[in-house]
Short mmCIF file of C-alpha atoms and ligand atoms in Angstrom, two decimals:
data_model
loop_
_atom_site.label_atom_id
_atom_site.label_comp_id
_atom_site.label_asym_id
_atom_site.label_seq_id
_atom_site.Cartn_x
_atom_site.Cartn_y
_atom_site.Cartn_z
CA MET A 1 22.02 -78.48 1.64
CA ARG A 2 25.08 -76.17 2.10
CA GLY A 3 26.44 -73.51 -0.25
CA THR A 4 28.24 -70.48 -1.22
CA ILE A 5 26.09 -67.35 -2.30
CA VAL A 6 27.98 -66.21 -5.38
CA LYS A 7 25.60 -63.28 -7.00
CA ILE A 8 23.19 -61.05 -5.40
CA ILE A 9 20.95 -58.92 -7.48
CA SER A 10 18.02 -57.42 -5.23
CA ASN A 11 16.18 -60.42 -3.47
CA LEU A 12 17.51 -62.98 -5.76
CA TYR A 13 20.74 -64.74 -4.63
CA THR A 14 22.57 -67.31 -6.53
CA VAL A 15 23.99 -70.05 -4.43
CA GLU A 16 26.82 -72.70 -5.69
CA THR A 17 25.80 -75.79 -4.00
CA GLU A 18 27.10 -79.29 -4.88
CA GLN A 19 24.49 -79.94 -7.46
CA GLY A 20 24.88 -76.53 -8.78
CA ARG A 21 23.16 -73.25 -9.07
CA LYS A 22 20.39 -72.60 -7.33
CA GLU A 23 18.30 -69.22 -7.30
CA CYS A 24 16.95 -68.49 -3.87
CA ARG A 25 15.06 -66.07 -1.92
CA ALA A 26 15.92 -64.99 2.02
CA ARG A 27 13.59 -65.82 4.78
CA GLY A 28 12.13 -63.06 6.13
CA ARG A 29 13.91 -63.14 9.59
CA PHE A 30 17.23 -62.05 8.21
CA ARG A 31 15.81 -58.48 7.67
CA LYS A 32 14.25 -58.98 11.22
CA ASP A 33 17.73 -59.92 12.90
CA LEU A 34 19.78 -57.49 10.70
CA LEU A 35 21.90 -60.09 9.35
CA THR A 36 21.95 -59.52 5.29
CA PRO A 37 23.46 -62.14 3.72
CA LEU A 38 26.56 -61.24 1.35
CA VAL A 39 28.07 -62.63 -1.32
CA GLY A 40 30.70 -64.95 0.02
CA ASP A 41 28.79 -66.49 2.84
CA GLN A 42 28.31 -70.09 3.64
CA CYS A 43 24.53 -71.01 3.79
CA LEU A 44 22.18 -73.28 4.47
CA ILE A 45 19.07 -73.96 1.66
CA ASP A 46 15.98 -75.58 1.80
CA GLU A 47 16.55 -77.14 -2.14
CA LYS A 48 12.83 -77.77 -2.66
CA GLN A 49 11.62 -74.20 -1.72
CA ASN A 50 14.47 -72.46 -3.00
CA TYR A 51 14.85 -70.38 0.28
CA ILE A 52 17.96 -69.81 2.42
CA LEU A 53 17.75 -70.84 5.65
CA GLU A 54 20.73 -69.91 7.89
CA ILE A 55 23.90 -68.06 7.26
CA PHE A 56 26.91 -69.65 8.78
CA PRO A 57 29.29 -67.42 11.13
CA ARG A 58 31.56 -65.53 9.32
CA LYS A 59 35.55 -65.24 9.03
CA ASN A 60 35.46 -62.01 8.23
CA PHE A 61 34.08 -59.40 5.85
CA LEU A 62 34.62 -56.39 3.84
CA SER A 63 32.64 -53.27 2.92
CA ARG A 64 33.22 -51.59 -0.22
CA PRO A 65 32.81 -54.23 -1.96
CA THR A 66 30.69 -56.00 0.34
CA ILE A 67 31.92 -59.13 0.62
CA ALA A 68 31.94 -62.21 3.21
CA ASN A 69 34.72 -64.89 4.14
CA VAL A 70 37.67 -63.71 2.16
CA ASP A 71 40.95 -65.83 2.46
CA VAL A 72 43.29 -64.25 0.04
CA ALA A 73 43.60 -60.26 -1.34
CA LEU A 74 45.48 -60.55 -4.88
CA ILE A 75 46.84 -56.85 -5.26
CA VAL A 76 47.79 -56.49 -8.29
CA THR A 77 50.56 -53.73 -8.66
CA SER A 78 51.69 -52.34 -11.97
CA VAL A 79 55.26 -50.79 -12.27
CA LYS A 80 54.12 -48.16 -14.86
CA LYS A 81 51.32 -46.93 -16.37
CA PRO A 82 49.93 -46.38 -14.03
CA ASN A 83 53.52 -46.24 -12.38
CA LEU A 84 54.13 -47.93 -8.88
CA SER A 85 52.34 -46.56 -5.81
CA LEU A 86 54.21 -48.22 -2.70
CA ASN A 87 51.85 -45.93 -0.90
CA LEU A 88 48.83 -47.72 -1.91
CA LEU A 89 50.27 -50.89 -2.27
CA ASP A 90 51.56 -50.78 1.72
CA LYS A 91 47.77 -49.00 2.16
CA MET A 92 46.41 -52.55 0.79
CA ILE A 93 48.80 -54.78 2.66
CA SER A 94 47.78 -53.12 6.08
CA VAL A 95 44.03 -52.95 5.41
CA VAL A 96 43.92 -56.57 4.31
CA THR A 97 46.12 -57.61 7.58
CA ILE A 98 43.68 -56.34 9.58
CA HIS A 99 41.07 -57.95 8.08
CA GLN A 100 42.75 -61.42 8.75
CA ILE A 101 43.21 -61.54 4.94
CA GLN A 102 46.29 -63.37 3.51
CA PRO A 103 48.17 -60.69 0.95
CA VAL A 104 49.16 -61.86 -2.54
CA LEU A 105 51.47 -59.13 -4.21
CA CYS A 106 51.05 -59.97 -8.00
CA PHE A 107 53.62 -57.20 -10.11
CA THR A 108 52.02 -56.53 -13.72
CA LYS A 109 53.74 -54.61 -16.70
CA LEU A 110 57.57 -55.62 -15.79
CA ASP A 111 57.98 -55.54 -19.80
CA LEU A 112 57.73 -51.82 -19.55
CA LEU A 113 60.95 -51.34 -17.41
CA SER A 114 64.49 -51.09 -18.51
CA LYS A 115 66.97 -53.54 -17.33
CA LEU A 116 67.98 -51.13 -14.02
CA GLU A 117 64.26 -50.29 -13.25
CA LYS A 118 63.68 -54.02 -13.11
CA LYS A 119 66.24 -54.48 -10.39
CA GLU A 120 64.77 -52.00 -8.39
CA ILE A 121 61.70 -53.79 -8.40
CA LYS A 122 63.45 -57.60 -7.57
CA SER A 123 64.78 -55.70 -4.46
CA ILE A 124 61.71 -54.44 -3.49
CA SER A 125 60.18 -57.64 -4.04
CA SER A 126 62.64 -59.61 -1.93
CA TYR A 127 61.85 -57.36 0.88
CA TYR A 128 57.98 -58.03 0.75
CA LYS A 129 58.99 -61.90 0.39
CA LYS A 130 60.49 -61.44 3.44
CA LEU A 131 57.87 -60.27 5.27
CA GLY A 132 55.85 -63.40 4.32
CA ILE A 133 54.06 -62.19 1.84
CA SER A 134 53.71 -64.58 -1.48
CA VAL A 135 55.15 -61.94 -4.45
CA ILE A 136 54.58 -62.93 -8.30
CA THR A 137 54.72 -61.31 -11.37
CA ASN A 138 51.61 -61.83 -13.92
CA GLN A 139 53.33 -63.91 -15.93
CA GLU A 140 53.49 -66.68 -13.24
CA TYR A 141 49.98 -68.35 -13.55
CA LYS A 142 51.21 -72.00 -12.74
CA LYS A 143 52.36 -70.55 -9.29
CA LEU A 144 49.22 -67.92 -8.84
CA ASN A 145 47.24 -70.94 -9.68
CA LYS A 146 48.70 -73.28 -6.84
CA ILE A 147 48.59 -70.14 -3.95
CA LEU A 148 44.72 -69.45 -4.87
CA LYS A 149 43.68 -72.91 -5.06
CA GLN A 150 40.53 -73.64 -2.84
CA LYS A 151 40.63 -69.85 -1.89
CA MET A 152 37.99 -66.96 -1.48
CA VAL A 153 40.00 -64.20 -3.73
CA VAL A 154 39.39 -60.73 -3.78
CA VAL A 155 41.50 -59.05 -6.31
CA THR A 156 42.42 -55.45 -6.05
CA GLY A 157 44.37 -52.42 -7.58
CA GLN A 158 44.05 -49.42 -9.28
CA THR A 159 42.18 -49.07 -12.53
CA GLY A 160 44.82 -49.58 -15.28
CA ALA A 161 47.10 -52.25 -13.22
CA GLY A 162 45.90 -55.33 -15.39
CA LYS A 163 43.37 -57.21 -13.10
CA SER A 164 40.67 -58.33 -15.75
CA THR A 165 43.57 -59.19 -18.08
CA LEU A 166 45.27 -61.29 -15.58
CA LEU A 167 42.09 -63.04 -14.65
CA ASN A 168 41.15 -63.49 -18.14
CA LYS A 169 44.11 -65.43 -18.42
CA LEU A 170 43.43 -67.38 -15.38
CA ASN A 171 40.31 -68.45 -16.57
CA LYS A 172 39.58 -68.37 -20.89
CA ASN A 173 35.96 -68.29 -20.01
CA LEU A 174 35.80 -65.14 -18.09
CA HIS A 175 35.63 -62.25 -21.18
CA LEU A 176 36.23 -59.50 -18.37
CA ARG A 177 36.41 -55.93 -20.38
CA THR A 178 40.16 -54.72 -20.21
CA ASP A 179 40.69 -51.25 -20.93
CA GLU A 180 42.84 -49.17 -22.02
CA ILE A 181 44.06 -46.93 -18.86
CA SER A 182 43.67 -43.21 -20.82
CA GLU A 183 39.79 -43.50 -20.14
CA SER A 184 39.52 -40.91 -16.96
CA LEU A 185 35.45 -41.93 -16.95
CA GLY A 186 36.26 -45.28 -15.84
CA ARG A 187 36.21 -44.96 -12.32
CA GLY A 188 32.84 -43.20 -12.42
CA LYS A 189 31.53 -45.93 -15.23
CA HIS A 190 32.72 -48.74 -12.21
CA THR A 191 31.22 -47.57 -9.19
CA THR A 192 28.57 -50.08 -9.69
CA ARG A 193 27.77 -52.21 -6.30
CA HIS A 194 27.18 -55.14 -7.61
CA VAL A 195 29.85 -57.62 -6.67
CA GLU A 196 29.85 -61.39 -8.58
CA LEU A 197 32.10 -64.50 -7.44
CA PHE A 198 33.67 -65.79 -10.33
CA SER A 199 34.52 -69.40 -10.15
CA ILE A 200 37.85 -70.30 -11.70
CA ARG A 201 38.84 -74.11 -11.19
CA ASN A 202 38.70 -74.53 -7.54
CA PHE A 203 39.03 -70.87 -6.20
CA TYR A 204 36.37 -67.97 -6.47
CA ILE A 205 37.40 -64.89 -7.38
CA ALA A 206 35.67 -61.19 -7.31
CA ASP A 207 36.75 -58.42 -9.99
CA THR A 208 36.14 -55.48 -7.90
CA PRO A 209 37.20 -51.96 -8.94
CA GLY A 210 35.63 -50.48 -6.33
CA PHE A 211 37.70 -52.16 -3.68
CA SER A 212 40.87 -49.74 -4.60
CA SER A 213 39.03 -47.00 -2.53
CA LEU A 214 39.33 -49.16 0.44
CA ASP A 215 40.37 -46.90 2.84
CA LEU A 216 42.04 -47.14 6.59
CA ASN A 217 39.33 -44.77 7.84
CA GLN A 218 37.72 -47.44 10.31
CA ILE A 219 40.98 -48.60 11.65
CA THR A 220 43.04 -47.60 14.50
CA LYS A 221 46.35 -46.33 14.65
CA GLU A 222 47.34 -49.52 16.93
CA GLU A 223 45.75 -51.72 14.39
CA ILE A 224 47.62 -50.12 11.27
CA ARG A 225 50.86 -49.97 13.66
CA ASP A 226 50.44 -53.71 14.15
CA SER A 227 50.00 -54.40 10.46
CA PHE A 228 53.66 -53.55 9.30
CA ILE A 229 54.87 -56.65 11.16
CA GLU A 230 58.17 -55.96 10.40
CA PHE A 231 58.29 -53.40 13.44
CA GLN A 232 57.56 -56.04 15.95
CA ASN A 233 61.45 -57.43 15.31
CA PHE A 234 62.35 -54.52 17.50
CA THR A 235 62.19 -53.90 20.90
CA CYS A 236 61.58 -50.01 21.73
CA PRO A 237 62.22 -48.54 25.31
CA PHE A 238 58.97 -47.05 25.25
CA ASN A 239 56.05 -49.24 25.93
CA ASN A 240 53.32 -48.99 23.26
CA CYS A 241 55.92 -46.89 21.35
CA MET A 242 54.35 -45.68 17.94
CA HIS A 243 57.70 -45.25 16.37
CA ASP A 244 57.10 -41.60 15.51
CA LYS A 245 58.62 -38.94 17.64
CA GLU A 246 59.57 -41.15 20.87
CA LYS A 247 63.21 -41.19 22.01
CA ASN A 248 65.33 -44.04 21.29
CA CYS A 249 62.66 -45.67 18.84
CA GLN A 250 64.32 -49.13 17.98
CA VAL A 251 62.30 -48.92 14.79
CA LYS A 252 63.52 -45.37 13.85
CA ILE A 253 67.23 -46.61 13.95
CA ALA A 254 66.24 -49.67 12.10
CA VAL A 255 65.04 -47.70 9.34
CA GLU A 256 68.45 -45.60 9.41
CA ASN A 257 70.56 -48.52 9.25
CA GLY A 258 68.23 -49.90 5.95
CA LYS A 259 66.74 -53.07 7.78
CA ILE A 260 63.44 -51.41 7.36
CA LEU A 261 62.59 -50.34 4.02
CA LYS A 262 62.56 -46.48 4.03
CA SER A 263 59.36 -46.02 1.67
CA ARG A 264 57.33 -48.56 4.64
CA TYR A 265 58.34 -46.28 7.42
CA GLU A 266 57.35 -43.00 5.41
CA ASN A 267 53.92 -44.56 4.26
CA TYR A 268 53.47 -45.77 8.12
CA LEU A 269 53.50 -41.92 9.17
CA ASN A 270 51.30 -40.81 6.91
CA PHE A 271 48.88 -43.31 7.45
CA ILE A 272 48.71 -42.80 11.14
CA LYS A 273 49.12 -38.91 10.74
CA ASN A 274 46.20 -36.92 12.20
CA ARG A 275 44.91 -40.07 13.94
N1 GDP B 1 52.55 -53.94 -21.03
C1 GDP B 1 51.69 -54.43 -20.69
N2 GDP B 1 50.28 -54.23 -20.52
C2 GDP B 1 49.64 -54.84 -19.90
C3 GDP B 1 49.70 -56.18 -19.18
N3 GDP B 1 48.84 -56.40 -18.05
C4 GDP B 1 47.97 -55.79 -18.72
N4 GDP B 1 48.20 -54.51 -19.66
C5 GDP B 1 47.29 -53.39 -20.73
O1 GDP B 1 46.67 -52.40 -19.38
C6 GDP B 1 45.59 -52.03 -19.96
C7 GDP B 1 44.45 -52.09 -18.59
O2 GDP B 1 44.45 -53.47 -18.30
P1 GDP B 1 43.25 -54.15 -17.77
O3 GDP B 1 43.43 -55.30 -17.14
O4 GDP B 1 41.80 -53.62 -18.21
O5 GDP B 1 43.24 -53.50 -15.93
P2 GDP B 1 42.25 -53.08 -14.94
O6 GDP B 1 41.62 -51.81 -14.89
O7 GDP B 1 43.46 -53.39 -13.75
O8 GDP B 1 41.31 -54.28 -14.79
C8 GDP B 1 44.97 -53.10 -21.08
O9 GDP B 1 45.41 -52.22 -22.18
C9 GDP B 1 46.16 -54.47 -20.88
O10 GDP B 1 46.20 -54.73 -22.57
C10 GDP B 1 51.24 -56.37 -18.85
O11 GDP B 1 52.12 -57.24 -18.14
N5 GDP B 1 52.00 -55.54 -19.60
MG1 MG B 2 39.09 -54.42 -14.79
ZN1 ZN B 3 59.60 -47.07 18.53
#
């Protein structure tokens, strides 16, 4: 029988199958093959003995949190409290794009903005939309449900951005804890490595505080460059141009002409620095 691993606690694997959840053990040979089953793995189980027999090939996997076969990263981004960080947003978009994960951007706390500030967010949001990224606000549940249908989803974003609040609204039965952001103790408390997938209607979601610490360390600067997909619209005289100090760089010219968002370019330079 096929299933999806939705929870792992030491050597006990919870596998969701057509016939409900089964608590399974993994067969010894996984450890011999250095293949550790992960949350998100598709597997074959022996439902009589409650053993995982086989792990199917992965589409991708993330470490910190450790999770396999992720389709979508829901990047929850507050515009105030904590303040909008385009640096963090661009970092997340790059990291997930490089892992072949579709980024979905969800702005929160727009209610805390003035009219003028809202306009600014609108213009930023339309830039990201033009990149082909789905952009929504945390008020648009219906749209969000549609986008996430049948997907394996990880949720990411700063502490206090409104991730748990949003998930609780998508599924009334979740009862995830939500916190005031002032608690600076928060991070320490949340460093648990435990990952669990919540099944919401027809998609899986992982609420993973640790994901926000995902960084670009393991990634080459060429991969980072290519994850800024709008740069590919411009052809530079230099082959393999890093769009940094090269002469007649068309990307730099596009930034000056306002065709590329300045913050995107600045964040890019910041990410490739010292590599
Ligand atoms: N004003 C406002 N507050 C929000 C919104 N979404 C969440 N919050 C509040 O922000 C705080 C942090 O939310 P929480 O869901 O715990 O954030 P998490 O750390 O990302 O899971 C809580 O007090 C929420 O009630 C929003 O859209 N507007
Ligand atoms: Mg939370
Ligand atoms: Zn260039």
